[in-house]
Coordinates of C-alpha atoms in Angstrom, one line a residue:
Chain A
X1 CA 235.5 58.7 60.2
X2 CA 237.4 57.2 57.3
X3 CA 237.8 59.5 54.0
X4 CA 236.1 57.3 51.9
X5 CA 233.0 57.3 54.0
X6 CA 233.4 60.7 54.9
X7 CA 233.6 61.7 50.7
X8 CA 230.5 59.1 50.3
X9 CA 228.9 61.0 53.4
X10 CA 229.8 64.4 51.3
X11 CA 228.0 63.1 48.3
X12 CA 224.8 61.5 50.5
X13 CA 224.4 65.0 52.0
X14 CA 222.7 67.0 49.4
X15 CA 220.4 63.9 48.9
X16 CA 219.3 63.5 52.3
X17 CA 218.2 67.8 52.9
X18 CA 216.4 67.7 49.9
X19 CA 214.5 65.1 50.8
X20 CA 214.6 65.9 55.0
X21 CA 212.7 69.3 53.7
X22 CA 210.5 68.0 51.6
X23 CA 209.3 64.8 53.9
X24 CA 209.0 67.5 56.8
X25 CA 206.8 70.2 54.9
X26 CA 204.6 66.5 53.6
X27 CA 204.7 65.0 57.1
X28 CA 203.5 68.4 59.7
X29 CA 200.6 68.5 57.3
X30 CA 199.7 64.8 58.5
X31 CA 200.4 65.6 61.5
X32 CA 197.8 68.2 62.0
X33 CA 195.3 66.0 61.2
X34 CA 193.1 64.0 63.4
X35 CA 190.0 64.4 65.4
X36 CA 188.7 62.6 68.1
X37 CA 189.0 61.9 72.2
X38 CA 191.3 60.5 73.7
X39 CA 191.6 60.3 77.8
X40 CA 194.4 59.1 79.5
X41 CA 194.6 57.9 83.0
X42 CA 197.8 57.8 85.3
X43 CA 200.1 60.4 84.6
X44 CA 203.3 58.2 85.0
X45 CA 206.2 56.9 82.8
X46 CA 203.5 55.3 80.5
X47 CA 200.1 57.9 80.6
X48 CA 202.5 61.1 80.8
X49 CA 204.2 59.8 77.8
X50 CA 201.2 58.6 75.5
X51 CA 199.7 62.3 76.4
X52 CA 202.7 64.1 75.0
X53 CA 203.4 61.7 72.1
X54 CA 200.0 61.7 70.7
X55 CA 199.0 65.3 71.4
X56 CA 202.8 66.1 69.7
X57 CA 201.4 63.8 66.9
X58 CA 198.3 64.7 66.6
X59 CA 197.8 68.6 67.7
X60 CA 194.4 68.0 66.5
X61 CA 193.6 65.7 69.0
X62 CA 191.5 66.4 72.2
X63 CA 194.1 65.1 74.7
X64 CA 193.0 64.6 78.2
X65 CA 195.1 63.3 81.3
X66 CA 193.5 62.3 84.4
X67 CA 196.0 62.2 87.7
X68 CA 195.2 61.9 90.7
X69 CA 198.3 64.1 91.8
X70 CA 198.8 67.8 90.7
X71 CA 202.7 67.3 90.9
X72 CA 204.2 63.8 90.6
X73 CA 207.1 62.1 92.5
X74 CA 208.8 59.3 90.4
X75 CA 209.2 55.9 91.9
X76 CA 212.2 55.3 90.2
X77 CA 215.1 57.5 92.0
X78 CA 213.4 57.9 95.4
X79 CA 215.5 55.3 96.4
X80 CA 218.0 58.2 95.9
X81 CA 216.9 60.4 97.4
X82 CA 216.8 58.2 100.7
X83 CA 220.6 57.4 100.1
X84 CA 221.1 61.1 100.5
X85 CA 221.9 61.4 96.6
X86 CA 219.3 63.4 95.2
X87 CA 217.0 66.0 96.4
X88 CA 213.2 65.4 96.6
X89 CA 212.5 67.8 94.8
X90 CA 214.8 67.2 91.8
X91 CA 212.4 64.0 91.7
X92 CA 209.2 65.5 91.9
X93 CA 207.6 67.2 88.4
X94 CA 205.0 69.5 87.5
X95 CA 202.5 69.0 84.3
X96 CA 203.2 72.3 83.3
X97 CA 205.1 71.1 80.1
X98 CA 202.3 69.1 79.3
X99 CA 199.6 71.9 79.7
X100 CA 201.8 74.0 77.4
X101 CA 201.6 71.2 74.7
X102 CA 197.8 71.5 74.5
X103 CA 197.2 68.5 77.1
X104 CA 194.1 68.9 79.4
X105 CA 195.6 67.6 82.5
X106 CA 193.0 67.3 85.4
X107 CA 193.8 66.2 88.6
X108 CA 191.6 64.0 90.1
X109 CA 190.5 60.4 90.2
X110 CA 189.4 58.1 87.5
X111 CA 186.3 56.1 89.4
X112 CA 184.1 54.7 86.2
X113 CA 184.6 53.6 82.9
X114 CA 181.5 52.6 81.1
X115 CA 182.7 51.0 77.9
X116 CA 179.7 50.8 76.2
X117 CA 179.0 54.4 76.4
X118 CA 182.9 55.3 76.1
X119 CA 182.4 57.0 78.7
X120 CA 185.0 57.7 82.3
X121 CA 183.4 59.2 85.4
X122 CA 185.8 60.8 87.7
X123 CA 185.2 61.3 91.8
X124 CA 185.0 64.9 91.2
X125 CA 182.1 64.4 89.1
X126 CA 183.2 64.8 85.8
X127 CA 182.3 62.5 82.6
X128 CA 184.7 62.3 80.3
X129 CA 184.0 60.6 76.7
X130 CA 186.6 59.3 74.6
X131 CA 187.2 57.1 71.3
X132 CA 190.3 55.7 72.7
X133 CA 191.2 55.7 76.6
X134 CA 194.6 54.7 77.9
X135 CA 194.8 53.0 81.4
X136 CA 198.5 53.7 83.0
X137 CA 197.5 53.5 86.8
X138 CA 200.5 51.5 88.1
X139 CA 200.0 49.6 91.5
X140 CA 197.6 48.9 93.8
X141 CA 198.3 46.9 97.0
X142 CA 197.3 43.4 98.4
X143 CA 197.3 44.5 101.8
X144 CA 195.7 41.2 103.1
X145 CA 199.2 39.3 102.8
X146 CA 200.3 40.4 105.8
X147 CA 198.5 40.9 109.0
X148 CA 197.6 43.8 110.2
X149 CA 199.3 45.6 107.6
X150 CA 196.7 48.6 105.9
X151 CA 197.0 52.3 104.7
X152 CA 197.1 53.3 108.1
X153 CA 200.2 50.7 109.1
X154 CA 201.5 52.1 106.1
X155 CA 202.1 55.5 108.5
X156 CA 204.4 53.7 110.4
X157 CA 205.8 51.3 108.8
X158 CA 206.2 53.0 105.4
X159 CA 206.0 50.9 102.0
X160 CA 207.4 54.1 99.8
X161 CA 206.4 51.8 97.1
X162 CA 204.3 54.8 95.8
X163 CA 206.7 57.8 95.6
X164 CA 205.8 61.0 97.2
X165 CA 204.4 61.2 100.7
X166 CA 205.6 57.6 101.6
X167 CA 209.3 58.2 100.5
X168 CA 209.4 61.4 103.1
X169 CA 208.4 59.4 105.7
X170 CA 210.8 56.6 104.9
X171 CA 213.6 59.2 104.7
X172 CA 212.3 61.0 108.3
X173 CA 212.2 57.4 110.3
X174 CA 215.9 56.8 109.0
X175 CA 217.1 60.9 110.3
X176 CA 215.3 60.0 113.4
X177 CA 216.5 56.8 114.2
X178 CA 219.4 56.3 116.8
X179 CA 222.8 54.9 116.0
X180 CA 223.0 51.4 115.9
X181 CA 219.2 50.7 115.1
X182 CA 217.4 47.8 113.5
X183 CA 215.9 48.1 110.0
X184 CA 213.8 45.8 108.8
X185 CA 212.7 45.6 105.2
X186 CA 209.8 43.1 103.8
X187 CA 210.3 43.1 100.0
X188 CA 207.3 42.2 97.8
X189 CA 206.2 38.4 96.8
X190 CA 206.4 38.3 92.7
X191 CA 205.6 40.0 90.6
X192 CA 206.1 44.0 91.7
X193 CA 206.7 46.7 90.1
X194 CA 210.6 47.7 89.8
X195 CA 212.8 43.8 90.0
X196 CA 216.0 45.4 91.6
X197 CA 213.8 48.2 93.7
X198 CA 213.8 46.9 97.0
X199 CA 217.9 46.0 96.4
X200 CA 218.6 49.2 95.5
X201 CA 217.1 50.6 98.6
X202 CA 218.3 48.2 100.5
X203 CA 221.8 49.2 99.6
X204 CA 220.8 53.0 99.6
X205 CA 219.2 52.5 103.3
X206 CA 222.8 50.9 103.9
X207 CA 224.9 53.7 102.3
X208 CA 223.1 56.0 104.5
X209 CA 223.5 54.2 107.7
X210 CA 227.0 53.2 107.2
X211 CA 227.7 57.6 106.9
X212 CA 225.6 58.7 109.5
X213 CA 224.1 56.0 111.9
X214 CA 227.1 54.2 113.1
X215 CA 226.3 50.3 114.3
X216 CA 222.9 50.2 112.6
X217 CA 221.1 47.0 110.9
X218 CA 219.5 46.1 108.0
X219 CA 218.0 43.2 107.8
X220 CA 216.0 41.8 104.5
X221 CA 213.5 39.3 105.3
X222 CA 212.7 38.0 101.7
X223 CA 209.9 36.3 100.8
X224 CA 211.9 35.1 97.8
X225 CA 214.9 32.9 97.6
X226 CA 216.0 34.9 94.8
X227 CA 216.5 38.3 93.0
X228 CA 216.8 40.6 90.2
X229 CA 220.7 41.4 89.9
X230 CA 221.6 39.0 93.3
X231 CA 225.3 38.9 92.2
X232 CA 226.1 42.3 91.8
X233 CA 224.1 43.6 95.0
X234 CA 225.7 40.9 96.8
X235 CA 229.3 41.5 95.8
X236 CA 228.3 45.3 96.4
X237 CA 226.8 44.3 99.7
X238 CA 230.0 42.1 101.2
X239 CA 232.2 45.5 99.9
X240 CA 230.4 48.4 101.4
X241 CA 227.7 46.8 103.7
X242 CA 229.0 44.1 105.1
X243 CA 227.9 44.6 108.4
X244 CA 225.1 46.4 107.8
X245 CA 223.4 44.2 105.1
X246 CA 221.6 40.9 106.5
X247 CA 219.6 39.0 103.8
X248 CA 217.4 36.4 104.8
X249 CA 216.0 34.0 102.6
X250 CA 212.4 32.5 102.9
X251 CA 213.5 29.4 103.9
X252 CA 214.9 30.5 107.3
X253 CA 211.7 32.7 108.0
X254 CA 208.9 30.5 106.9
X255 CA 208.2 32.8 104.1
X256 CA 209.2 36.0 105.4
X257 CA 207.0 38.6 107.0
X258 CA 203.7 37.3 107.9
X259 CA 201.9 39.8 110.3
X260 CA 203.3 42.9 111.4
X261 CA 202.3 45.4 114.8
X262 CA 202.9 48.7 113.3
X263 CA 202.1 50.3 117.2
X264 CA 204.5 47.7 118.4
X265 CA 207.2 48.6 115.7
X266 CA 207.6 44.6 115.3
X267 CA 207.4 42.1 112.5
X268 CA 206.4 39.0 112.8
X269 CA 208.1 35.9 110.2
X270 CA 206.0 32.9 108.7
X271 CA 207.9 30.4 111.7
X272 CA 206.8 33.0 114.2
X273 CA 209.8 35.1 115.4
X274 CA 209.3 38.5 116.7
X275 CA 211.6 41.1 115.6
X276 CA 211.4 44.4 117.2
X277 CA 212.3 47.4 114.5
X278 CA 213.5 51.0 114.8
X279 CA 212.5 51.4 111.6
X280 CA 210.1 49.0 109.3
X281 CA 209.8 49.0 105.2
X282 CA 207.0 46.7 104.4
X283 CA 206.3 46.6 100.7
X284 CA 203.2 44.3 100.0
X285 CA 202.6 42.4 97.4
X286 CA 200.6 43.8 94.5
X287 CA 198.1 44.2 91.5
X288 CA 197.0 46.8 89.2
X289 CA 195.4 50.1 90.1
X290 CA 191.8 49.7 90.5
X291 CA 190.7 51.8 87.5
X292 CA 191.4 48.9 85.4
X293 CA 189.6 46.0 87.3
X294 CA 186.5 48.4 87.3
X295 CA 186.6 48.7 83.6
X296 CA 186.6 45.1 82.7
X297 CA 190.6 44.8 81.8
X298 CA 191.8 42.4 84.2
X299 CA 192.2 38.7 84.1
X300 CA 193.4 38.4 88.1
X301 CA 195.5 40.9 89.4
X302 CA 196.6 41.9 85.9
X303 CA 195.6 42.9 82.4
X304 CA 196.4 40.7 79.6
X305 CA 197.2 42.9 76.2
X306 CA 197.8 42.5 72.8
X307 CA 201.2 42.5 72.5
X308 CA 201.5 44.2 68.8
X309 CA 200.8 47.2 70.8
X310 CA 199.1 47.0 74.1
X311 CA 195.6 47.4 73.4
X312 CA 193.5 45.1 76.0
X313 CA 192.5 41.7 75.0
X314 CA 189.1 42.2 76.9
X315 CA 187.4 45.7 76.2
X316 CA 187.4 47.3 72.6
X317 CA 189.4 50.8 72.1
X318 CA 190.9 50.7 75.4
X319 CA 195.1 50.2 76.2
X320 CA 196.6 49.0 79.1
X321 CA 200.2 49.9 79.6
X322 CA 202.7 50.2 82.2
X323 CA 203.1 48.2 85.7
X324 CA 199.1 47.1 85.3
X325 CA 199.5 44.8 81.9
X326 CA 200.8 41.6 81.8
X327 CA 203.9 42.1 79.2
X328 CA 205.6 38.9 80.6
X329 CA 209.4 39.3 80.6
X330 CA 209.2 42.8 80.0
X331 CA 209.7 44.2 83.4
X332 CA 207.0 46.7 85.5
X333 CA 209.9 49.6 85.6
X334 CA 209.8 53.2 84.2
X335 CA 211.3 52.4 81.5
X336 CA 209.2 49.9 80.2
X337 CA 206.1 52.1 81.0
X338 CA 207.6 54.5 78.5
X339 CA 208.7 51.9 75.6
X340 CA 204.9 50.8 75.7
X341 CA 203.5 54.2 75.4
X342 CA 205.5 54.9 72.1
X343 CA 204.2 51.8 70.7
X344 CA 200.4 52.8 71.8
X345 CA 200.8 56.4 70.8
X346 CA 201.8 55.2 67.2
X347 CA 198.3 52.9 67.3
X348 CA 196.4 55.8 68.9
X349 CA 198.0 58.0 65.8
X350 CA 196.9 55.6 63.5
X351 CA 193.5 55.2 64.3
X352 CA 192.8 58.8 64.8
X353 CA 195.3 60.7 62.6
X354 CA 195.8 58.6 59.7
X355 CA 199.3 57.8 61.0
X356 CA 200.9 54.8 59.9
X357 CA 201.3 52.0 62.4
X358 CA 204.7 50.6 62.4
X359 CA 205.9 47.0 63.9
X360 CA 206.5 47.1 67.8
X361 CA 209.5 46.9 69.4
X362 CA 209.9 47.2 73.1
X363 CA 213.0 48.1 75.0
X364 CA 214.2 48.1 78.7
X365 CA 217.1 49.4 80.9
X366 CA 216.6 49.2 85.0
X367 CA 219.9 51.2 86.4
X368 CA 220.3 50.7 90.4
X369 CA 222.8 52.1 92.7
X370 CA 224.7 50.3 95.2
X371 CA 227.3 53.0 97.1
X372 CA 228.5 56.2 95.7
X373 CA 229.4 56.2 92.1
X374 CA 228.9 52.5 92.2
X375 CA 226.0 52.0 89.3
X376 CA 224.8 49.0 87.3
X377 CA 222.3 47.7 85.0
X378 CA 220.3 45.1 83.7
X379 CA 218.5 45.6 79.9
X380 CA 216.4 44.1 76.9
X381 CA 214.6 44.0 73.7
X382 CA 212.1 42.8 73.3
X383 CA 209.5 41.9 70.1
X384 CA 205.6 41.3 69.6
X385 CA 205.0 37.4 69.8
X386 CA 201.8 35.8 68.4
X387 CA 200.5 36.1 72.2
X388 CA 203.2 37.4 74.2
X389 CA 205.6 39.8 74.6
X390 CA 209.4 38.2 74.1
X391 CA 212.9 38.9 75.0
X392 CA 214.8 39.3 71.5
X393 CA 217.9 39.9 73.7
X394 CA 219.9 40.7 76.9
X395 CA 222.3 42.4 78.7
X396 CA 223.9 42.8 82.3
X397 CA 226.0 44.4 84.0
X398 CA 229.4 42.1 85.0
X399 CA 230.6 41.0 88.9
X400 CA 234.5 42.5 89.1
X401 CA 234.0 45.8 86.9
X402 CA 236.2 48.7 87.0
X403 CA 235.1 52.0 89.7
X404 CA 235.6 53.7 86.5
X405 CA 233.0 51.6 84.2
X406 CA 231.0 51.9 87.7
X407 CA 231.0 55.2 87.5
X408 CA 229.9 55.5 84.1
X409 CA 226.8 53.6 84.0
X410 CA 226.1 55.7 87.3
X411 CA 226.6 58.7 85.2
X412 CA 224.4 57.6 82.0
X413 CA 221.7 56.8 84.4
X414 CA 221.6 60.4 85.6
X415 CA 221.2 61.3 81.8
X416 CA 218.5 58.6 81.3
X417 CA 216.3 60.7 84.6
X418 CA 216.6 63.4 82.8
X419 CA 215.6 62.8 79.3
X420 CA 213.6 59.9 80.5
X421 CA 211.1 62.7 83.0
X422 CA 211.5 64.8 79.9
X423 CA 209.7 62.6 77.9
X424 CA 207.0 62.3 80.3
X425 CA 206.2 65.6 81.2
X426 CA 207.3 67.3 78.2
X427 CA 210.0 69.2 79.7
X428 CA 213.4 70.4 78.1
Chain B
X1 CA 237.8 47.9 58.6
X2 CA 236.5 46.4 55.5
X3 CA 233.5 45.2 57.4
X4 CA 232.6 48.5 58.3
X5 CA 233.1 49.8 54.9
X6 CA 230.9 46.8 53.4
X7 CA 228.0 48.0 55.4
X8 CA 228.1 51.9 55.0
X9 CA 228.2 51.1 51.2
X10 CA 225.4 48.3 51.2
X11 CA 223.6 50.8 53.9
X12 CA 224.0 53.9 51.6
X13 CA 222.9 52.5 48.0
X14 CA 219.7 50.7 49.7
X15 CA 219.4 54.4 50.9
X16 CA 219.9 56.0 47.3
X17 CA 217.7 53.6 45.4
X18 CA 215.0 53.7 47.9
X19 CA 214.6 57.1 49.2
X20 CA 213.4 58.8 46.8
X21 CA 210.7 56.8 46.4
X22 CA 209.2 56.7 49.9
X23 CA 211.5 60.1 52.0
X24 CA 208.7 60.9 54.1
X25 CA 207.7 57.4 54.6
X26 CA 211.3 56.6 55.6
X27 CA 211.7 59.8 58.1
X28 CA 208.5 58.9 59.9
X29 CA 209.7 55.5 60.3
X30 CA 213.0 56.9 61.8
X31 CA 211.4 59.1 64.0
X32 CA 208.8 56.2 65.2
X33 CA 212.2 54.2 66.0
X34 CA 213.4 57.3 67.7
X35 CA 211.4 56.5 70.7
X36 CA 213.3 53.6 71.6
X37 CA 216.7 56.8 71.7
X38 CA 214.7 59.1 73.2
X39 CA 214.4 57.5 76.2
X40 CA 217.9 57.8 77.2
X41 CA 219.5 60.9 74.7
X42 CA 218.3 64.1 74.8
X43 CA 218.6 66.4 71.7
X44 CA 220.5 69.2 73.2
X45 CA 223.1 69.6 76.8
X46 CA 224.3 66.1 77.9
X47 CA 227.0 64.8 80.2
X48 CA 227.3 61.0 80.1
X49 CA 225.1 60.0 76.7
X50 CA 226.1 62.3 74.0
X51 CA 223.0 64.1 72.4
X52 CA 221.8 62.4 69.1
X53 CA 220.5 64.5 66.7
X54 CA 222.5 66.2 64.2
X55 CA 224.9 63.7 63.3
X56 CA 225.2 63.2 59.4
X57 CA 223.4 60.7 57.4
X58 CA 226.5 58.4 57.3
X59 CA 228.1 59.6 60.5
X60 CA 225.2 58.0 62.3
X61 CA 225.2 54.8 60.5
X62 CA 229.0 54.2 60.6
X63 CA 228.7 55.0 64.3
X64 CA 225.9 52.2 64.8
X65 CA 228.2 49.5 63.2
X66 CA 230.8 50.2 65.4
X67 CA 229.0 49.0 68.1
X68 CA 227.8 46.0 65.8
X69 CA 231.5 45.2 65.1
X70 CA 232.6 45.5 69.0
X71 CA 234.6 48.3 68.6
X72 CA 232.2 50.6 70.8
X73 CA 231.1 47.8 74.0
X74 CA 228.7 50.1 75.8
X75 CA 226.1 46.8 76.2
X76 CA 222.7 48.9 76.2
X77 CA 224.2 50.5 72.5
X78 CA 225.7 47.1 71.6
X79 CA 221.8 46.0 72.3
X80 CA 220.1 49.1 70.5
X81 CA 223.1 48.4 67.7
X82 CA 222.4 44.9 67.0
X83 CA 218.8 44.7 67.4
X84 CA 217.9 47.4 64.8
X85 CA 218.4 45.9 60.6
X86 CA 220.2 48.4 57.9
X87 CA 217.0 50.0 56.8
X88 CA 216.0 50.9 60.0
X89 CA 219.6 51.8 61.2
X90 CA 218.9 54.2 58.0
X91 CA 215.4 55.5 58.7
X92 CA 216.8 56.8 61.8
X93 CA 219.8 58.5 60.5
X94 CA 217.6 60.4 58.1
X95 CA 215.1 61.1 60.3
X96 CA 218.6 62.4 63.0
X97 CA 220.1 64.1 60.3
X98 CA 216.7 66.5 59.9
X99 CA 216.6 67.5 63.5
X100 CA 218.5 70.3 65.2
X101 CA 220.4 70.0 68.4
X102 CA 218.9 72.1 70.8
X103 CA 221.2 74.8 72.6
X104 CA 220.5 74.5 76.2

């Protein structure tokens, strides 16, 4: 720091305690106001977040979060884990933070919502009522496009879409497989959740291949003839994976996968070829979790929300955040999930604990890892438009960077896990 | 230089003349904005991103210009820098400025 800003910082000090006392003593009081329900279900990047935020708000509040699991694996970083570069247990979580905070976590499944009534039914019987509920229940699946692909293909030819039990079998199918194998990966039509996902397992698959399956395959049939950070995977992919890595565009499959034989082990392309796989990753296309559709949210596969701060469009005192709402350009990641819920935990604050609501602003970073060390990204901000949600502005990571800038952003998004899963289960 | 200097003076005398007024108001605003930091820095033990709370009222706002100026380049900061105006740049310093670091 210069010396005159540092003297001007000297002088600003005494100010700014003063006052930092003075607005804190003025501001707890606020905070321990407010009464009233409010139910959260999915307890992901967006529900786990809104929980914590408002009940941290807001002790006041009667906080409840519905999941279906009693300890959560995080989509984001399996991929990871399959690489051989994190432990699955340094991506799985407990609520336990979140119970400590005064959060009513129950794990079960959300079945009902009557929104007249304000009322959510659960499959273990449980009604829940609420003045404001929060939908966060990420993905669903479309398993009609592709034949004879279902939850119990899904055993065999694992999507790991849906971290947790599908990522371990991923991981087991790779250990087992012989040297010099055939992978064969389906990424997901548009839109999915996570843009560079399937890329960044593709080149994790590839990284663990290339050290311990000697000869192997992986090949990509894409039903796209494009994706989210193309030129950095691809640069990555003609360094480390060159012959490991095939990527097959949908004009040389007729789509990509059509129909797959999960007893078989083969996948079947849109102009009929027959491709016999040690190992098969079929990601199907998708929509939002069912809980929404059954409460009246959805217009299609997805919910449309206000953008000022995610409240849905279609049923009063309900939000929809996260992978399920339709925020445009704003990516279905983690991160974005998370940006959302600070924005809805301010609204939920202001309606029940006389917080004030403050403009929206929405941000997003999607990190992906290519080889060891080898880490990029792809961000934005983004603002509340009159009907949509918009990019204010961009960034990306550059073709041609240093190992040591590499590094780096590998580094920061080891930070971002961890303060990013603190966040969402109160942790740390 | 002088650039830097411009806005840490502008910054700090919208700061004087309004803070008073509105503290509270402006602490809860930072800490709102906060949620947009928090997703990356933590407020104790880091590695890679440096924790965030604690830094002085000035510190913070001098280091936010330098990644408006270009002379920090990290492009999700430059992005956080640039997209945030001076009274929010200074809601979050005071709201920074009245949280501890954590010792873990």
């Amino acid at each position: 720091m210069s010396k005159l800003s540092r003297r001007n910082f000297n002088i600003m000090l005494g100010a700014a305690g003063a006052a930092t006392a003075a607005s804190t003593a003025i501001g707890s009081f606020a905070y321990a106001q407010g009464k009233g329900k409010v139910v959260v279900i999915g307890g992901g990047a967006g529900g786990g977040t809104v929980a914590h935020l408002v009940k941290k708000g807001a002790p006041g509040l009667d906080v409840t979060l519905v999941e279906a699991n009693a300890q959560y694996t995080t989509c984001f970083f399996s991929n990871l884990y399959l690489g051989g570069f994190r432990s699955f247990d340094s991506i799985t979580h407990s609520y336990d933070g979140l119970k400590k905070l005064g959060v009513k976590v129950v794990t079960d499944y959300a079945t009902g919502v009557d929104s007249a009534r304000k009322t959510v039914t659960l499959r273990g019987g449980t009604t829940l009522s609420y003045d404001k509920l929060v939908l966060a229940p990420g993905i669903d699946f479309k398993w009609a496009g592709i034949e004879g692909y279902d939850d119990e293909a899904a055993k065999m030819m694992p999507h790991a879409y849906k971290a947790g039990v599908q990522t371990q079998i991923l991981k087991k199918q790779l250990e087992a497989m012989k040297a010099g194998g055939t992978v064969i990966m389906a990424p997901p039509t548009n839109p999915f959740r996570c843009p560079p996902g399937p890329y960044e397992r593709a080149s994790m698959i590839a990284a663990y291949l290339k050290a311990n399956k000697p000869g192997s395959k992986l090949i990509i049939f894409d039903p796209k003839p494009k994706f989210s950070k193309q030129a950095l995977f691809q640069e990555g992919w003609q360094a480390h994976y060159q012959d490991i890595i095939e990527w097959v565009p949908p004009d040389l499959t007729g789509g990509g996968v059509k129909k797959v034989d999960a007893k078989a082990m083969t996948v079947t392309t849109g102009d009929g070829e027959t491709v016999k796989a040690d190992v098969a990753n079929i990601i199907p296309a998708q929509r939002a979790g069912k809980i929404v559709h059954v409460a009246g949210c959805s217009d299609g596969d997805w919910c449309p929300i206000n953008p000022e701060d995610f409240s849905s469009t279609k049923v009063k005192d309900i939000y929809v955040l996260g992978d399920a709402s339709i925020a445009k350009k704003m990516p279905k990641s983690g991160f974005s999930a998370n940006s959302q819920a600070k924005v809805v935990a301010n609204s939920v604050l202001a309606a029940l604990a006389g917080k004030k609501k403050f403009p929206a602003r929405y941000r997003n970073t999607c990190w992906s890892l290519i080889s060891e060390n080898n880490g990029i990204k792809v961000g934005a901000a983004y603002k509340a438009g009159a009907d949509k949600v918009d990019v204010s502005s961009k960034f990306i990571s550059k073709t041609g960077e240093t190992e040591e800038m590499r590094k780096q952003t590998f580094e920061e998004s080891l930070d971002w896990y961890t303060a990013m899963t603190n966040e969402m289960f109160a942790k740390g | 230089m002088l650039k830097i200097l411009a806005f840490v003076i502008a910054t700090s005398t919208a700061f004087q003349t309004s803070f008073a007024a509105n503290d509270s108001e402006v602490r809860d605003y930072g800490e709102y904005l906060a949620g947009e930091c928090s997703a990356c820095h933590r407020d104790g033990a880091n590695e890679t991103i440096p924790p965030i709370v604690g830094y002085e009222v000035l510190a913070f706002i001098e280091l936010m210009e330098t990644y408006r100026n270009g002379e920090r380049q990290n492009q999700a900061m430059v992005s956080v820098a640039k997209s945030l105006d001076k009274e929010q740049i200074k809601a979050l310093a005071v709201y920074f400025a009245s949280v501890k670091p954590k010792e873990n």
